[in-house]
Coordinates of C-alpha atoms and ligand atoms in Angstrom, one line a residue:
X1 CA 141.5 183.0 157.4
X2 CA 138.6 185.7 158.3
X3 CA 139.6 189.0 157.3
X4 CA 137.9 191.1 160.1
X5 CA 137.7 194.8 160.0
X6 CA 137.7 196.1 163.6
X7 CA 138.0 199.3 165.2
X8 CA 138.8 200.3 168.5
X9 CA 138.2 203.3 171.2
X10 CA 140.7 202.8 173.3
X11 CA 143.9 202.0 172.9
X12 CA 145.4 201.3 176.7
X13 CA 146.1 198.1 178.8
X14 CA 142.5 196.1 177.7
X15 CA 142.3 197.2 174.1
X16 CA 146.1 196.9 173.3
X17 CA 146.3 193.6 174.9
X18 CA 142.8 192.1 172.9
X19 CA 144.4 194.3 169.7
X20 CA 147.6 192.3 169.9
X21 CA 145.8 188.9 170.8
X22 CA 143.5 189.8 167.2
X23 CA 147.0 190.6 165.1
X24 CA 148.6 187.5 166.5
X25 CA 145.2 185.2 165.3
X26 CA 144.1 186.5 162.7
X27 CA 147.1 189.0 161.2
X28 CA 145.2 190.3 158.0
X29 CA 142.7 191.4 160.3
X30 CA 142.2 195.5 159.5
X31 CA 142.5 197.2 162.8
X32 CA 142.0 200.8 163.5
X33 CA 142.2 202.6 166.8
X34 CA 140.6 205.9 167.7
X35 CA 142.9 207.1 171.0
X36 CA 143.5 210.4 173.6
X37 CA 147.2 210.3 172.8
X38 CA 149.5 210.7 169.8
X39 CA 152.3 208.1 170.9
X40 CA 150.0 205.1 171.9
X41 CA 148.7 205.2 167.9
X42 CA 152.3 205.9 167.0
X43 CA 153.5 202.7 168.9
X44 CA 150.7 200.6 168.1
X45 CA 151.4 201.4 164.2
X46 CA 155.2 201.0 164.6
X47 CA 154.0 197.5 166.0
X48 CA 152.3 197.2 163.5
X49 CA 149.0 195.9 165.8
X50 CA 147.1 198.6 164.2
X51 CA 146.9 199.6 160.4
X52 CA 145.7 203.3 161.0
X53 CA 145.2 205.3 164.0
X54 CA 143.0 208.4 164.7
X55 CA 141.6 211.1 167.3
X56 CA 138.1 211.5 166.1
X57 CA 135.4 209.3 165.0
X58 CA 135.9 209.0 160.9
X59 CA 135.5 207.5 158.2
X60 CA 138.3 204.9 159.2
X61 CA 135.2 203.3 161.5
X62 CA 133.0 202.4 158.2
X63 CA 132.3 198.6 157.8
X64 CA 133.7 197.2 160.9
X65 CA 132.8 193.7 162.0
X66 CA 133.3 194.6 165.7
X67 CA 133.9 198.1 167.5
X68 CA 135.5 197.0 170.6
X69 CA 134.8 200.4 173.3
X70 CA 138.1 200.3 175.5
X71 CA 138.4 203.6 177.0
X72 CA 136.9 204.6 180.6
X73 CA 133.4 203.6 180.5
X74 CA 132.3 207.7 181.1
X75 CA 134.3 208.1 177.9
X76 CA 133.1 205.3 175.9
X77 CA 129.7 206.4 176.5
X78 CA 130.7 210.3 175.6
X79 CA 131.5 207.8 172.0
X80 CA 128.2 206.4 171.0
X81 CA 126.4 209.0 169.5
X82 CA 129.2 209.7 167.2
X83 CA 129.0 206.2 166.0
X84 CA 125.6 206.1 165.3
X85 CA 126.6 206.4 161.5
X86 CA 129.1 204.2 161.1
X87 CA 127.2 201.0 162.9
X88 CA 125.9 198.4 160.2
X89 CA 123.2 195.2 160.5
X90 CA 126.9 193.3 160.4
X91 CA 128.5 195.4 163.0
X92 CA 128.5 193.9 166.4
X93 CA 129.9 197.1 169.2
X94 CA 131.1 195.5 172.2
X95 CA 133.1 197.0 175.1
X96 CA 135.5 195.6 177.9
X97 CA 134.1 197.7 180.7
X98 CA 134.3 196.1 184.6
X99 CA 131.0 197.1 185.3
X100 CA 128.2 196.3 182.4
X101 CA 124.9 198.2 183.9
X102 CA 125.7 201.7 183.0
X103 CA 127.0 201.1 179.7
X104 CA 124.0 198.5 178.3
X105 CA 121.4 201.8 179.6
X106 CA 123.5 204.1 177.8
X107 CA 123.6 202.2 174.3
X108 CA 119.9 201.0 174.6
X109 CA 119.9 205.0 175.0
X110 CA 121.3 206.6 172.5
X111 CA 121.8 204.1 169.9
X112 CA 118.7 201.3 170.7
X113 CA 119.3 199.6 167.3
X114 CA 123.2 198.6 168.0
X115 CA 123.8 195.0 168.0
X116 CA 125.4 195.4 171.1
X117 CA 127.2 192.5 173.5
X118 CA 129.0 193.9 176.6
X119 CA 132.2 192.3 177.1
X120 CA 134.3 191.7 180.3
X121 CA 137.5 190.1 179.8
X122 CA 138.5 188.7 183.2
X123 CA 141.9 189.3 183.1
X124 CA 144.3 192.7 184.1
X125 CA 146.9 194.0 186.1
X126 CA 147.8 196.9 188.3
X127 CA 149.8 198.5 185.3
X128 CA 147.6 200.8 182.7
X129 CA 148.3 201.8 179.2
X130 CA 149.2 200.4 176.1
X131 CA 152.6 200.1 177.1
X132 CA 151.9 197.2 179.2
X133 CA 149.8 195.7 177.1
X134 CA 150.5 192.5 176.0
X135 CA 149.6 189.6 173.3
X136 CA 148.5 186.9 176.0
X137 CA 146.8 188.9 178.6
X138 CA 143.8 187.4 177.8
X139 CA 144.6 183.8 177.0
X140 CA 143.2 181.5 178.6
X141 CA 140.9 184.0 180.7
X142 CA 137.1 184.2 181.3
X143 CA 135.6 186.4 178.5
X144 CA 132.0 187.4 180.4
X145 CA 129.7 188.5 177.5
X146 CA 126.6 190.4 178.2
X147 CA 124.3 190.2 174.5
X148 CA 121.5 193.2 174.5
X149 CA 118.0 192.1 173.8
X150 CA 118.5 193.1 170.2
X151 CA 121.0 190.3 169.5
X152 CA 120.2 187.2 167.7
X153 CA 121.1 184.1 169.3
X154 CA 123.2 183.5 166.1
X155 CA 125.4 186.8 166.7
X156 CA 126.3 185.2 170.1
X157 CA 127.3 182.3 168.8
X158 CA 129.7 184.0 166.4
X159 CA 131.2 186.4 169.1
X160 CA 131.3 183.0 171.5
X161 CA 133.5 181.4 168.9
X162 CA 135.2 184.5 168.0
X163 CA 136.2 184.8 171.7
X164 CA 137.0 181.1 171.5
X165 CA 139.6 181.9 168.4
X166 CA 141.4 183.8 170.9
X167 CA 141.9 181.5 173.2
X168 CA 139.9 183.1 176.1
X169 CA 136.7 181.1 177.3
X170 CA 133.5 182.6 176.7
X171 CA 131.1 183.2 179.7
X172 CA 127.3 184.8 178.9
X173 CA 125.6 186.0 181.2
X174 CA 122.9 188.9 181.9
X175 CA 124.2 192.7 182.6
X176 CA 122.5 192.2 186.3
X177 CA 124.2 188.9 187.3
X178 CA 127.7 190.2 185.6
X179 CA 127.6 192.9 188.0
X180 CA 126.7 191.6 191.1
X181 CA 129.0 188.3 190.3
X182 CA 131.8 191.1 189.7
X183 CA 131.0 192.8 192.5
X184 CA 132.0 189.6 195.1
X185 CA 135.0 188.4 193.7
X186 CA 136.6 191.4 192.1
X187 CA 135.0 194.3 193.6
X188 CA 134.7 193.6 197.2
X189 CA 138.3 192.6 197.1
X190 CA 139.9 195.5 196.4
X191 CA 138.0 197.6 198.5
X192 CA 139.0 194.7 201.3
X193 CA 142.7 194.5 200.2
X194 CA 142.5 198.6 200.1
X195 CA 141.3 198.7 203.9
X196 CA 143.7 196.0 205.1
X197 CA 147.1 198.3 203.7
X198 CA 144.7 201.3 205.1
X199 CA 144.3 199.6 209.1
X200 CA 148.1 198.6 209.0
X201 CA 149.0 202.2 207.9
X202 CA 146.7 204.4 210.5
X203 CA 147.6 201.5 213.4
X204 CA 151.3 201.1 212.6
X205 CA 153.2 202.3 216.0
X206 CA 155.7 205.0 215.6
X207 CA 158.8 203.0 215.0
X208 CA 156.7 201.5 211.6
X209 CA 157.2 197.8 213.1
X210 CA 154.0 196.6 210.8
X211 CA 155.2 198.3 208.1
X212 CA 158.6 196.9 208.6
X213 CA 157.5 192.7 208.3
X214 CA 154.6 193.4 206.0
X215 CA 157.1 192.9 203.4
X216 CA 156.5 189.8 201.3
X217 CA 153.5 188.0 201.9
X218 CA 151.1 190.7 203.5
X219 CA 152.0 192.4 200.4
X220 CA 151.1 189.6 198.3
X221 CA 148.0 189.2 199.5
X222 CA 147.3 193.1 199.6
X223 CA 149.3 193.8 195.8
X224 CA 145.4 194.7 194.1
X225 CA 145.7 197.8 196.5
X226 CA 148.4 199.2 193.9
X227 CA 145.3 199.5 191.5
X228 CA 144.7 202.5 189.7
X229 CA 142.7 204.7 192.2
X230 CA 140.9 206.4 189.3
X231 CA 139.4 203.3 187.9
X232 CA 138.6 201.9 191.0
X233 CA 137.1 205.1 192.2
X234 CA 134.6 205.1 189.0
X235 CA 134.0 200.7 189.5
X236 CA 132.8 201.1 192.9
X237 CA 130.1 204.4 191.9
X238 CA 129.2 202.3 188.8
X239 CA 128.3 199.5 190.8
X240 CA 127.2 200.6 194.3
X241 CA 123.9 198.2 194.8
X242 CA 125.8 195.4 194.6
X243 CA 129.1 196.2 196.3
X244 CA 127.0 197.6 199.4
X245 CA 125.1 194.1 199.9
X246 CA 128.6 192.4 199.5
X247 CA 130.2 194.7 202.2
X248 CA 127.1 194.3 204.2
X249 CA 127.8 190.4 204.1
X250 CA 131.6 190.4 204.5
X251 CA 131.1 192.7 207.3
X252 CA 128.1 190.2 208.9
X253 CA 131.3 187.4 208.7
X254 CA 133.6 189.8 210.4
X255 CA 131.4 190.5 213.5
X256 CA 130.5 186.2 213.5
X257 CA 134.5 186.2 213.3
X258 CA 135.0 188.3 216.3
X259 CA 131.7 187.0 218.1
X260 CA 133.9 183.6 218.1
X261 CA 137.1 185.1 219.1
X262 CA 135.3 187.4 222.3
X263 CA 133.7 184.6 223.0
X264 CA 136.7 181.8 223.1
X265 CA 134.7 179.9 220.7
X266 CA 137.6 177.8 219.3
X267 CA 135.8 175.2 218.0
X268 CA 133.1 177.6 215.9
X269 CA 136.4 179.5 214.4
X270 CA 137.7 176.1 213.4
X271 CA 135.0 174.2 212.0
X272 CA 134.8 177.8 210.1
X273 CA 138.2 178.0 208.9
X274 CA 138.6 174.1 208.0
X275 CA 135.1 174.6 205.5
X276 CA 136.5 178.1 204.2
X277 CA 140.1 176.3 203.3
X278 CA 138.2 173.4 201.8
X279 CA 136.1 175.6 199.8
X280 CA 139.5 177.8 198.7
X281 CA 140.7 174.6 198.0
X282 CA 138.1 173.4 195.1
X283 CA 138.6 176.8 192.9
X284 CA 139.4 175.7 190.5
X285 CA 143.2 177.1 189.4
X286 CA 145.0 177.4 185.6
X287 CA 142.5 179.8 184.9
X288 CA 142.9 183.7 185.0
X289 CA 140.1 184.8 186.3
X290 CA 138.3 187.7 188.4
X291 CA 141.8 189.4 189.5
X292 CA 145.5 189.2 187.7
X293 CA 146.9 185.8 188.6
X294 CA 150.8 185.8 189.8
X295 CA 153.3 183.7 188.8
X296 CA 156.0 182.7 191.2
X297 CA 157.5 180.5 193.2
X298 CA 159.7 180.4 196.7
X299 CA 162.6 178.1 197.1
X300 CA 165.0 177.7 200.0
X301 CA 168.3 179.3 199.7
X302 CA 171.2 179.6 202.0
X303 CA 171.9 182.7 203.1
X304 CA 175.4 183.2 202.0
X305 CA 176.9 186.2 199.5
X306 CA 176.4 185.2 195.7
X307 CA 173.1 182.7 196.7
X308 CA 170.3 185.3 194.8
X309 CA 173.5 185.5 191.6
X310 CA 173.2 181.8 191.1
X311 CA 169.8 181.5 190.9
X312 CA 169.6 184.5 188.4
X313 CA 172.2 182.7 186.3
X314 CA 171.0 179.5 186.3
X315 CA 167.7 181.2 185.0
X316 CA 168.9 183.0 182.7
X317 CA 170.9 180.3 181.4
X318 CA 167.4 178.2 180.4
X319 CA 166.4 181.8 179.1
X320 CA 163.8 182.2 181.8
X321 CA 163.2 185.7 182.5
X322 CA 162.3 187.1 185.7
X323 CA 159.8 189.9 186.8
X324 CA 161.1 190.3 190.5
X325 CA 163.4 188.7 192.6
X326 CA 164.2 188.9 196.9
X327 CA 164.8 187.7 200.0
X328 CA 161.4 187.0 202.3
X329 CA 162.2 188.0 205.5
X330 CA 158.9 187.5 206.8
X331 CA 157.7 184.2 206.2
X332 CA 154.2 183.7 207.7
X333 CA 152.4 183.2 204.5
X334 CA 155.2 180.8 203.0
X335 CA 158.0 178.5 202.4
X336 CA 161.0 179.4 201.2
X337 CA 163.2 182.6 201.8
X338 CA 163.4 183.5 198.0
X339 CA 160.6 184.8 196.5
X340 CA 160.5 184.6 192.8
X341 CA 157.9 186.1 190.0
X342 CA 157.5 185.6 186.4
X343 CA 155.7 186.4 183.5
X344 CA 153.7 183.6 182.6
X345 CA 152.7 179.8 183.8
X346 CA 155.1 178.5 181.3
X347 CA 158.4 180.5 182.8
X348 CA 157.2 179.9 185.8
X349 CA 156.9 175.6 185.5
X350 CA 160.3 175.9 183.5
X351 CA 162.5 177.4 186.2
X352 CA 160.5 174.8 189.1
X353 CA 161.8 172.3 186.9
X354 CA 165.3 173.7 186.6
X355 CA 166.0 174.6 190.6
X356 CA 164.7 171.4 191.4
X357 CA 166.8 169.8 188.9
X358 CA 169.9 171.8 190.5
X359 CA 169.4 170.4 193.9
X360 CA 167.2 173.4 195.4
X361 CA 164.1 172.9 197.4
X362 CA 160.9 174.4 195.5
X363 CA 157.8 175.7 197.0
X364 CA 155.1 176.1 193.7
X365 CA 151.8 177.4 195.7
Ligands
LIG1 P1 144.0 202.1 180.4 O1 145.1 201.2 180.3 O2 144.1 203.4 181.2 O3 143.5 202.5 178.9 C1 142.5 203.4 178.6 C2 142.8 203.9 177.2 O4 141.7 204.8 176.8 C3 144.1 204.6 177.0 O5 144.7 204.2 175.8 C4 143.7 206.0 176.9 O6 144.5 206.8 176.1 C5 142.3 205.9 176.3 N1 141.5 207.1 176.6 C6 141.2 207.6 177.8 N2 140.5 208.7 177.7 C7 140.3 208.9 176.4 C8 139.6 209.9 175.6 N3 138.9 210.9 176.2 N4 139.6 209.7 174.3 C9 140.2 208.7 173.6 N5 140.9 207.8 174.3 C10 140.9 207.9 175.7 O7 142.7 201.4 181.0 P2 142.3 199.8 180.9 O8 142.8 199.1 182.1 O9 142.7 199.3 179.5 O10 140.8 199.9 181.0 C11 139.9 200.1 179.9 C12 138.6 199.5 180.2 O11 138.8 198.1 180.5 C13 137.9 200.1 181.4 O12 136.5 200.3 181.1 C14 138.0 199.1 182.5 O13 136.9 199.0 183.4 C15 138.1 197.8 181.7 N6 138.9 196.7 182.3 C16 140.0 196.9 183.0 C17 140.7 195.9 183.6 C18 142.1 196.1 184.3 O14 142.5 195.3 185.1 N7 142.8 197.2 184.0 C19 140.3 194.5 183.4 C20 139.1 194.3 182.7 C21 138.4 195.4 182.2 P3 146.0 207.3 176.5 O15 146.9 206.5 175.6 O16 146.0 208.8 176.1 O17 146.2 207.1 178.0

């Protein structure tokens, strides 16, 4: 088994969660964490995910095989010239950043020797901190790497099938094409799902009617507008090129969209919708990718006192824990009236099996 030394500045939902993935792999890894507050070191050492945590840039970061930068990108930059001592011809400093651009011109800045490869682990959540960080965040997930021109072709390999060893699946690509891939299918989203809540909340009437049945799935399909506003806020002015051309392009479909709809055009709108669903249809699923996946599931239940109780016991029972559980009154998105999420793919294909087995009716997608 490697024994890695590998530091970390950083210590919140990204860092904690690769942290905890490198403990679980390789556990006599040597892990240190530089991080703003005293009780995410505190937990992380009582977890025993890191073996010594600090506040500064120290000694602590000497010899490290990787320096993973897992703060705000502003503050991982505010980092690097600190480091500049501490980096060795075997030290390769990576980040997890969402936007790569600014944070390759900063290190090919200040420290132009650093074997650097950006990283972009394509997998999150609304939550932040280390406190909802967890050990398989980013299993199974898209790991886009990002190697600076002064890494070898041999020190990507290595990260590739370091990346590999934790079970996420490497992706290289160049800073540029990162950031304008990003910018479409992670982006662009969240500034769409953002101005969807925004239009239901400045049209709403009076009486809050939209408001009212956007419960379930409207809020499904709008839940990445409970993202951090801070991070997003910094995303979109990191990477403003490329989100303007994407807005530019989902605003051209809008204005075909509502060409077709002035204009009656039914059969425009559905040849457009049948190649869009088709399309939808061939991405590829299992994956995590771009945005947090969900797991859940909707299954029919009578509406009678003690329905929602049996369910929960029956799950319980198999030792399937639940993240949320309710009543859809709205059902225009699905089937089903009970609406049930879980932690992973595993609980998730566990309790289908179980309430099917138990005679219920079970609505997977
Ligand atoms: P997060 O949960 O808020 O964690 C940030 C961590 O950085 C916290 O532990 C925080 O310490 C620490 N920190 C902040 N300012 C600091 C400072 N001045 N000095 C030292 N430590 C400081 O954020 P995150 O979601 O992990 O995001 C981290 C990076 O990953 C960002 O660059 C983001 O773009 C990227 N990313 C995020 C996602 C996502 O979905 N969230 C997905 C992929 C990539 P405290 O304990 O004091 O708060």
């Amino acid at each position: 088994m490697e024994k890695f030394k590998i530091a970390f500045i950083g210590l919140g939902l990204i860092g904690g969660s690769i942290a905890m993935r490198i403990r679980k792999k390789f556990p006599d890894a040597e892990i240190v964490a530089l991080n703003r507050s005293d009780a995410t070191l505190k937990s992380a050492l009582a977890d025993g995910i890191i073996n010594n945590g600090t506040h500064e840039i120290d000694d602590s970061f000497r010899n490290c095989d990787y320096i993973f930068l897992s703060a705000p990108v502003d503050t991982n930059i505010s980092f690097l010239e600190k480091l500049k001592p501490f980096l060795t011809e075997k030290t390769i400093l990576t980040d997890a950043g969402s936007v790569k651009g600014k944070i390759h011109k900063a290190v090919n800045d200040i420290l132009p020797d650093a074997h650097f490869i950006g990283g972009h682990p394509m997998a999150g959540s609304e939550k932040s901190g280390y406190a909802n960080a967890n050990d398989h965040l980013i299993e199974n997930a898209y790991y886009i790497l990002t190697p600076s021109d002064n890494v070898t072709d041999d020190e990507v390999e290595n990260y590739k099938a370091f990346v590999t060893k934790l079970d996420s699946i490497p992706l290289v690509l160049s800073p540029k094409d990162h950031d304008y891939v990003t910018a479409a299918v992670s982006h662009m989203p969240h500034i769409v799902a953002y101005s969807l809540v925004q239009t239901v909340m400045e049209t709403d009437s009076p009486e809050e009617y939209m408001k009212m049945i956007a419960a379930g799935g409207f809020k499904d399909i709008t839940r990445i507008a409970s993202s951090d506003a801070t991070m997003w806020e910094q995303i979109c002015l990191e990477n403003p090129e490329n989100i303007r051309i994407l807005i530019d392009e989902f605003m051209q479909r809008m204005r075909r969209f509502d060409d077709f709809i002035k204009d009656a055009n039914g059969s425009e709108l559905h040849k457009s919708f049948d190649e869009i669903k088709n399309y939808r249809n061939s991405i590829r699923d299992g994956r995590k990718g771009a945005l947090p996946k969900i797991y859940d599931l909707h299954c029919d239940i009578i509406d009678e006192a003690g329905a929602i109780a049996t369910i929960a016991t029956i799950l319980s029972t198999q030792g399937i824990s639940m993240k949320n559980i309710g009543i859809i009154h709205n059902r225009t998105y699905e089937q089903g009236a009970l609406h049930i999420e879980f932690y992973d793919e595993a609980s998730k294909s566990k309790a289908s099996q179980t309430l099917s087995r138990h005679g219920y009716t079970v609505f997977p997608d």
